[in-house]
């Protein structure tokens, strides 16, 4: 239960980036990598890399570096992506359909197992042209979450209904929500919410571009 | 040129959240707000709110609080969203089409002015069912950026071509990129890149849900 205690969220985010970089290095048949090499492409110092990894245990050998395959396996295990996570998608609008088609999820072990909406024009129809999976009514969500033992949901619903839908999703046993609605959800502290607000991210760009300064993420 | 110097990126991100919250408060006809009230809905302390705003100047009056309209206007000016930003969209696939339909952009002053792709099956056709704007070939991007004086682009292209497309976008004068491809772009330091990697965000959820702990963003 104490796995993530005291570990800063940015360090966890960087683990994802290290993992991606390691996978790219493995494609080039590299077997070992130093913290410097690992940080380089991502513009992090070797000290940063070592510090981030140190939160999670002992990795690599001084003077030799990290075994690429071993570090990939350990990072996947830490991030919980050494298994497949089934995810519920709530909202079958444009964004929901784009997410269904987004290959990045499947590649990283996330599988959209069911799609929900309230729109009678969508319920019972295929969720997207290339997806046979029919859209189900949101009233069936609690049953589906229990039957499929799902703990993660993606919310691609309009802002005005997001809070009430999030509450019913949580009541259905969901413990992690990726929220695309541009509002702050108020949920019990046992639920993790990651917000994706695309306009906020564009605002970061307009801030930097109007300031004439360009810090990267 | 020194507008953003020394200001931590998370503080800039929080400005967007304050702005959103203020706009919601204005809808309820609230005219003044304290730092505590402003922080409350977002789960920030009043000290955090005051510290974040202090990076950008003097706001509000002790004992009275902030004038909602005035603070909205000043935050918009700081974030550069007191004007409309025209944006180029590169990639007219599922994600590109979802972004075209995403109302969050327009609401915050970002307008997709042109859509580009390389796929001959897409070029010349309407970019999405509800959008008359035809998809243009990516070879026309430099001319369009110059003619329309555009400095921001959204990249919704597959990972393998993202780096080379990003380079041509930068060569066309673009200074800020919202990147959806799950790779780290290597670009000159004068260019700001904000990465949206949805799988990374799901990994943050799987980490927290498998750890049984739920820190919020």
Coordinates of C-alpha atoms in Angstrom, one line a residue:
Chain A
X1 CA 0.0 0.0 0.0
X2 CA 2.9 2.3 0.5
X3 CA 4.4 1.9 -3.0
X4 CA 3.9 5.5 -4.1
X5 CA 4.2 7.2 -0.7
X6 CA 6.5 10.2 -0.8
X7 CA 7.2 9.8 -4.5
X8 CA 6.6 13.1 -6.4
X9 CA 4.1 12.8 -9.3
X10 CA 6.6 14.3 -11.7
X11 CA 9.1 11.5 -11.0
X12 CA 6.3 9.0 -11.8
X13 CA 5.6 10.9 -15.1
X14 CA 9.3 10.7 -16.0
X15 CA 9.3 7.0 -15.5
X16 CA 6.9 6.8 -18.4
X17 CA 9.3 8.8 -20.5
X18 CA 12.3 6.6 -19.5
X19 CA 10.3 3.6 -20.4
X20 CA 9.5 4.9 -23.8
X21 CA 13.1 5.9 -24.4
X22 CA 14.3 2.5 -23.3
X23 CA 11.9 0.8 -25.7
X24 CA 13.2 2.9 -28.5
X25 CA 16.8 2.0 -27.6
X26 CA 15.9 -1.7 -27.5
X27 CA 14.6 -1.3 -31.1
X28 CA 18.2 -0.3 -32.0
X29 CA 19.5 -3.5 -30.4
X30 CA 21.2 -1.6 -27.5
X31 CA 21.7 -3.9 -24.5
X32 CA 23.0 -1.6 -21.8
X33 CA 22.6 2.1 -21.3
X34 CA 24.1 4.7 -18.9
X35 CA 22.0 7.2 -17.0
X36 CA 23.6 9.9 -19.1
X37 CA 22.5 8.2 -22.3
X38 CA 19.0 7.6 -21.0
X39 CA 18.7 11.2 -19.9
X40 CA 20.2 12.7 -23.0
X41 CA 17.4 12.3 -25.5
X42 CA 14.9 13.5 -22.9
X43 CA 17.0 16.5 -21.9
X44 CA 17.4 15.3 -18.3
X45 CA 20.7 15.2 -16.4
X46 CA 22.2 11.8 -15.4
X47 CA 21.7 12.9 -11.8
X48 CA 18.0 13.4 -12.4
X49 CA 17.7 9.9 -14.0
X50 CA 19.5 8.3 -11.1
X51 CA 17.5 10.1 -8.5
X52 CA 14.1 9.3 -10.1
X53 CA 15.0 5.6 -10.4
X54 CA 16.3 5.5 -6.8
X55 CA 12.8 6.1 -5.5
X56 CA 11.9 2.7 -6.7
X57 CA 14.9 0.6 -5.7
X58 CA 18.4 -0.4 -6.9
X59 CA 19.0 -0.4 -10.6
X60 CA 22.0 -0.8 -12.8
X61 CA 25.7 -1.2 -12.0
X62 CA 28.2 1.6 -11.5
X63 CA 30.5 1.9 -14.5
X64 CA 28.3 -0.5 -16.6
X65 CA 24.9 1.1 -16.6
X66 CA 21.5 -0.4 -16.9
X67 CA 20.5 -3.6 -18.6
X68 CA 17.9 -2.3 -21.1
X69 CA 15.6 -5.3 -21.0
X70 CA 15.7 -5.6 -17.2
X71 CA 15.0 -1.9 -16.7
X72 CA 12.1 -2.0 -19.1
X73 CA 10.6 -5.0 -17.2
X74 CA 11.1 -3.2 -13.9
X75 CA 9.6 0.1 -15.0
X76 CA 6.6 -1.7 -16.5
X77 CA 6.1 -3.5 -13.2
X78 CA 6.4 -0.3 -11.2
X79 CA 3.9 1.5 -13.6
X80 CA 1.5 -1.4 -13.5
X81 CA 1.7 -1.9 -17.3
X82 CA 3.2 -5.4 -17.1
X83 CA -0.4 -6.4 -17.3
X84 CA -3.3 -5.4 -19.5
X85 CA -5.7 -2.9 -18.0
X86 CA -9.2 -2.9 -19.3
X87 CA -10.7 0.6 -19.4
X88 CA -14.2 1.8 -19.7
X89 CA -14.8 4.7 -22.1
X90 CA -17.6 7.0 -21.3
X91 CA -18.7 9.2 -24.1
X92 CA -19.0 8.1 -27.8
X93 CA -18.8 11.6 -29.4
X94 CA -15.9 12.8 -31.6
X95 CA -13.4 12.6 -28.9
X96 CA -14.5 9.2 -27.7
X97 CA -14.3 7.8 -31.2
X98 CA -10.8 9.3 -31.6
X99 CA -9.7 7.6 -28.4
X100 CA -11.1 4.3 -29.6
X101 CA -8.9 4.6 -32.7
X102 CA -5.9 5.9 -30.7
X103 CA -3.2 3.2 -31.0
X104 CA -1.1 4.5 -28.1
X105 CA -3.4 3.0 -25.6
X106 CA -3.2 -0.6 -26.8
X107 CA 0.5 -0.3 -27.3
X108 CA 0.9 0.4 -23.6
X109 CA -1.4 -2.3 -22.4
X110 CA -4.7 -0.4 -22.1
X111 CA -7.7 -1.9 -23.7
X112 CA -11.0 -0.2 -24.1
X113 CA -13.4 -2.9 -23.0
X114 CA -16.7 -1.1 -23.3
X115 CA -18.1 2.2 -24.5
X116 CA -21.0 4.1 -22.8
X117 CA -23.2 7.0 -23.7
X118 CA -26.6 8.4 -22.9
X119 CA -27.6 9.5 -26.4
X120 CA -30.4 7.1 -27.6
X121 CA -29.1 7.8 -31.2
X122 CA -25.8 6.1 -30.2
X123 CA -26.8 3.4 -27.8
X124 CA -26.9 0.0 -29.5
X125 CA -25.0 1.2 -32.5
X126 CA -21.3 0.4 -33.3
X127 CA -19.1 2.8 -31.3
X128 CA -17.1 3.8 -34.4
X129 CA -16.9 2.9 -38.1
X130 CA -14.1 0.5 -37.5
X131 CA -15.3 -0.8 -34.1
X132 CA -18.0 -3.4 -33.9
X133 CA -18.4 -2.9 -30.1
X134 CA -21.8 -1.4 -29.6
X135 CA -22.3 1.6 -27.4
X136 CA -24.1 0.7 -24.2
X137 CA -26.3 2.8 -22.1
X138 CA -24.6 4.4 -19.2
X139 CA -27.1 2.8 -16.8
X140 CA -25.3 -0.5 -17.6
X141 CA -21.9 0.9 -16.5
X142 CA -22.0 -0.4 -12.9
X143 CA -22.8 -3.9 -14.0
X144 CA -20.1 -3.9 -16.7
X145 CA -17.5 -2.5 -14.3
X146 CA -18.3 -5.3 -11.9
X147 CA -18.5 -8.1 -14.5
X148 CA -15.4 -7.1 -16.3
X149 CA -13.6 -6.1 -13.0
X150 CA -12.6 -2.8 -14.4
X151 CA -11.0 0.0 -12.2
X152 CA -10.1 2.6 -14.8
X153 CA -12.3 4.9 -16.9
X154 CA -11.8 7.5 -19.6
X155 CA -14.3 10.3 -19.4
X156 CA -14.9 12.0 -22.8
X157 CA -18.1 13.8 -21.9
X158 CA -19.3 17.4 -22.0
X159 CA -18.3 19.6 -19.1
X160 CA -21.9 20.2 -17.7
X161 CA -22.5 16.4 -17.1
X162 CA -18.9 15.4 -16.2
X163 CA -19.3 15.7 -12.4
X164 CA -22.5 13.6 -12.2
X165 CA -21.2 11.0 -14.6
X166 CA -17.9 10.9 -12.7
X167 CA -19.8 10.2 -9.5
X168 CA -21.8 7.4 -11.0
X169 CA -18.5 6.0 -12.4
X170 CA -17.0 6.1 -8.9
X171 CA -20.1 4.5 -7.4
X172 CA -19.5 1.7 -10.0
X173 CA -16.2 0.9 -8.4
X174 CA -13.8 2.8 -10.7
X175 CA -10.7 4.0 -8.9
X176 CA -8.9 5.9 -11.7
X177 CA -10.3 8.5 -14.1
X178 CA -8.7 10.1 -17.2
X179 CA -10.9 13.2 -17.5
X180 CA -11.1 15.1 -20.7
X181 CA -13.9 17.5 -19.6
X182 CA -12.5 21.0 -18.9
X183 CA -13.7 21.1 -15.3
X184 CA -12.2 20.1 -11.9
X185 CA -14.0 16.9 -10.7
X186 CA -14.7 16.6 -6.9
X187 CA -14.4 13.0 -5.9
X188 CA -13.4 11.0 -2.9
X189 CA -9.6 11.0 -2.1
X190 CA -9.5 7.2 -2.9
X191 CA -10.0 8.0 -6.6
X192 CA -7.1 9.2 -8.8
X193 CA -8.1 11.8 -11.4
X194 CA -5.7 12.7 -14.2
X195 CA -7.0 15.7 -16.2
X196 CA -6.4 16.2 -19.8
X197 CA -7.4 19.7 -20.7
X198 CA -6.2 20.5 -24.2
X199 CA -7.0 24.2 -24.0
X200 CA -4.9 24.5 -20.8
X201 CA -2.0 23.0 -22.8
X202 CA -2.5 25.4 -25.6
X203 CA -2.6 28.2 -23.1
X204 CA 0.9 27.1 -21.9
X205 CA 2.0 27.6 -25.6
X206 CA 0.4 31.0 -26.0
X207 CA 2.0 32.1 -22.7
X208 CA 5.4 31.1 -23.9
X209 CA 5.1 32.2 -27.5
X210 CA 3.8 35.6 -26.4
X211 CA 6.6 35.9 -23.8
X212 CA 9.1 35.1 -26.5
X213 CA 10.6 32.4 -24.2
X214 CA 10.5 28.7 -24.8
X215 CA 10.9 26.4 -21.8
X216 CA 10.2 22.8 -22.7
X217 CA 8.1 20.6 -20.5
Chain B
X1 CA 11.2 39.1 -23.3
X2 CA 11.6 38.3 -19.6
X3 CA 7.9 37.7 -18.9
X4 CA 8.2 34.0 -18.1
X5 CA 11.7 34.1 -16.6
X6 CA 12.0 32.3 -13.4
X7 CA 8.3 31.4 -13.3
X8 CA 7.8 27.6 -12.8
X9 CA 5.8 25.9 -15.5
X10 CA 3.3 24.5 -12.9
X11 CA 2.5 28.0 -11.8
X12 CA 1.6 28.9 -15.3
X13 CA -0.5 25.8 -15.6
X14 CA -2.4 26.8 -12.4
X15 CA -3.1 30.2 -13.9
X16 CA -5.2 28.4 -16.5
X17 CA -7.1 26.6 -13.7
X18 CA -7.7 29.9 -11.8
X19 CA -8.9 31.5 -15.0
X20 CA -11.4 28.7 -15.5
X21 CA -12.6 28.8 -12.0
X22 CA -13.0 32.6 -12.1
X23 CA -15.1 32.3 -15.2
X24 CA -17.3 29.8 -13.5
X25 CA -17.7 32.1 -10.5
X26 CA -18.6 35.0 -12.8
X27 CA -21.4 32.9 -14.3
X28 CA -22.9 32.8 -10.8
X29 CA -22.7 36.7 -10.7
X30 CA -20.0 36.8 -8.0
X31 CA -18.1 40.0 -8.2
X32 CA -15.2 39.6 -5.7
X33 CA -13.5 36.5 -4.5
X34 CA -10.9 35.7 -1.9
X35 CA -7.7 33.7 -2.5
X36 CA -9.2 31.1 -0.2
X37 CA -12.4 30.8 -2.2
X38 CA -10.5 30.7 -5.5
X39 CA -8.3 27.9 -4.2
X40 CA -11.0 25.9 -2.5
X41 CA -12.7 24.4 -5.6
X42 CA -9.3 23.5 -7.0
X43 CA -8.0 22.1 -3.7
X44 CA -5.1 24.7 -3.5
X45 CA -4.4 26.6 -0.3
X46 CA -4.9 30.4 -0.3
X47 CA -1.1 30.8 0.2
X48 CA -0.6 28.8 -3.0
X49 CA -3.0 31.1 -4.9
X50 CA -1.4 34.2 -3.6
X51 CA 2.1 33.0 -4.4
X52 CA 1.2 31.9 -7.9
X53 CA -0.4 35.3 -8.7
X54 CA 2.5 37.2 -7.1
X55 CA 4.8 36.0 -9.9
X56 CA 2.8 38.2 -12.3
X57 CA 2.3 41.4 -10.3
X58 CA 0.0 42.9 -7.7
X59 CA -3.6 41.6 -7.6
X60 CA -6.5 42.2 -5.3
X61 CA -6.8 44.1 -2.0
X62 CA -6.2 42.7 1.5
X63 CA -9.5 42.0 3.3
X64 CA -11.5 42.5 0.1
X65 CA -10.1 40.0 -2.3
X66 CA -9.9 40.0 -6.1
X67 CA -12.3 41.7 -8.5
X68 CA -13.5 38.8 -10.6
X69 CA -13.7 40.6 -13.9
X70 CA -10.4 42.4 -13.4
X71 CA -8.6 39.2 -12.5
X72 CA -10.1 37.4 -15.5
X73 CA -8.9 40.1 -17.8
X74 CA -5.4 40.1 -16.3
X75 CA -5.0 36.4 -16.4
X76 CA -6.1 36.3 -20.0
X77 CA -3.6 39.0 -20.8
X78 CA -0.8 37.0 -19.0
X79 CA -1.7 33.8 -20.7
X80 CA -1.9 35.5 -24.1
X81 CA -5.6 34.5 -24.5
X82 CA -7.0 38.0 -24.6
X83 CA -6.6 37.7 -28.4
X84 CA -7.5 34.9 -30.8
X85 CA -4.7 32.6 -31.7
X86 CA -5.0 30.9 -35.1
X87 CA -3.6 27.5 -35.0
X88 CA -2.5 25.0 -37.8
X89 CA -3.7 21.5 -37.4
X90 CA -1.4 18.9 -38.9
X91 CA -3.0 15.5 -39.3
X92 CA -6.6 14.8 -40.4
X93 CA -7.0 11.4 -39.0
X94 CA -9.3 10.4 -36.2
X95 CA -7.6 12.5 -33.6
X96 CA -7.3 15.5 -35.9
X97 CA -11.0 15.3 -36.6
X98 CA -11.8 15.0 -32.9
X99 CA -9.7 18.1 -32.3
X100 CA -11.5 20.0 -35.0
X101 CA -14.8 19.2 -33.2
X102 CA -13.4 19.9 -29.7
X103 CA -15.2 23.0 -28.5
X104 CA -12.6 23.7 -25.7
X105 CA -10.3 25.3 -28.2
X106 CA -12.6 27.9 -29.5
X107 CA -14.0 28.7 -26.1
X108 CA -10.5 29.7 -25.0
X109 CA -9.6 31.8 -28.1
X110 CA -7.9 29.1 -30.2
X111 CA -9.1 28.8 -33.8
X112 CA -8.0 26.1 -36.1
X113 CA -7.3 28.1 -39.3
X114 CA -6.1 25.3 -41.6
X115 CA -5.8 21.5 -41.7
X116 CA -2.9 19.6 -43.4
X117 CA -2.2 16.0 -44.2
X118 CA -0.1 14.1 -46.7
X119 CA -2.7 11.4 -47.6
X120 CA -3.9 12.0 -51.2
X121 CA -7.2 10.4 -50.1
X122 CA -7.7 13.3 -47.7
X123 CA -6.2 16.3 -49.4
X124 CA -8.8 18.5 -51.0
X125 CA -11.7 16.9 -49.2
X126 CA -13.6 18.5 -46.2
X127 CA -11.5 18.0 -43.1
X128 CA -14.5 16.5 -41.1
X129 CA -18.2 15.9 -41.8
X130 CA -19.2 19.1 -40.1
X131 CA -16.2 21.2 -41.4
X132 CA -16.2 22.6 -44.9
X133 CA -12.5 23.6 -44.6
X134 CA -10.7 21.3 -47.1
X135 CA -7.6 19.5 -46.0
X136 CA -4.5 21.0 -47.6
X137 CA -1.3 19.2 -48.6
X138 CA 1.4 19.6 -46.1
X139 CA 3.7 21.2 -48.8
X140 CA 1.5 24.3 -48.5
X141 CA 2.0 24.6 -44.8
X142 CA 4.9 27.1 -45.0
X143 CA 2.9 29.4 -47.3
X144 CA -0.2 29.2 -45.1
X145 CA 1.7 29.9 -41.9
X146 CA 3.3 33.0 -43.5
X147 CA 0.1 34.2 -45.1
X148 CA -2.0 33.7 -42.0
X149 CA 0.8 34.8 -39.7
X150 CA 0.4 31.7 -37.5
X151 CA 2.8 30.7 -34.8
X152 CA 1.1 27.7 -33.1
X153 CA 0.5 24.2 -34.5
X154 CA -1.2 21.1 -33.3
X155 CA 0.5 17.9 -34.4
X156 CA -1.8 14.9 -34.6
X157 CA 0.4 12.7 -36.7
X158 CA 1.8 9.2 -36.3
X159 CA 4.9 8.9 -34.2
X160 CA 7.2 7.7 -37.1
X161 CA 6.7 10.9 -39.1
X162 CA 6.3 13.3 -36.2
X163 CA 10.0 14.5 -36.0
X164 CA 10.3 15.3 -39.7
X165 CA 6.9 17.0 -39.8
X166 CA 7.8 19.0 -36.7
X167 CA 11.0 20.1 -38.3
X168 CA 9.1 21.4 -41.4
X169 CA 6.5 23.1 -39.2
X170 CA 9.3 24.9 -37.4
X171 CA 11.0 25.8 -40.7
X172 CA 7.6 27.4 -41.6
X173 CA 7.9 29.8 -38.6
X174 CA 5.9 28.0 -36.0
X175 CA 7.0 28.7 -32.5
X176 CA 4.7 26.6 -30.3
X177 CA 3.7 23.0 -30.9
X178 CA 1.1 20.9 -29.1
X179 CA 2.3 17.4 -29.9
X180 CA 0.1 14.3 -29.7
X181 CA 2.6 11.9 -31.1
X182 CA 4.1 9.6 -28.4
X183 CA 7.7 10.6 -29.0
X184 CA 10.1 13.3 -27.7
X185 CA 10.6 15.9 -30.5
X186 CA 14.1 17.4 -30.8
X187 CA 13.7 21.0 -31.9
X188 CA 15.6 24.3 -31.5
X189 CA 15.3 25.9 -28.0
X190 CA 13.3 28.8 -29.5
X191 CA 10.4 26.4 -30.0
X192 CA 8.0 25.5 -27.1
X193 CA 6.7 22.0 -27.2
X194 CA 3.9 20.8 -25.0
X195 CA 3.4 17.0 -25.2
X196 CA 0.1 15.3 -24.8
X197 CA 0.8 11.7 -24.4
X198 CA -2.5 10.0 -23.4
X199 CA -0.8 6.7 -22.6
X200 CA 1.6 8.4 -20.2
X201 CA -1.4 9.8 -18.4
X202 CA -3.1 6.4 -18.2
X203 CA 0.2 5.0 -16.8
X204 CA 0.0 7.6 -14.0
X205 CA -3.5 6.1 -13.2
X206 CA -2.3 2.5 -13.4
X207 CA 0.6 3.4 -11.1
X208 CA -1.7 4.9 -8.5
X209 CA -4.4 2.4 -8.8
X210 CA -2.0 -0.5 -8.5
X211 CA -0.3 1.2 -5.6
X212 CA -3.7 1.6 -3.9
X213 CA -2.9 5.3 -3.3
X214 CA -4.6 8.2 -5.0
X215 CA -2.7 11.5 -5.1
X216 CA -4.5 14.0 -7.4
X217 CA -2.8 16.1 -10.0

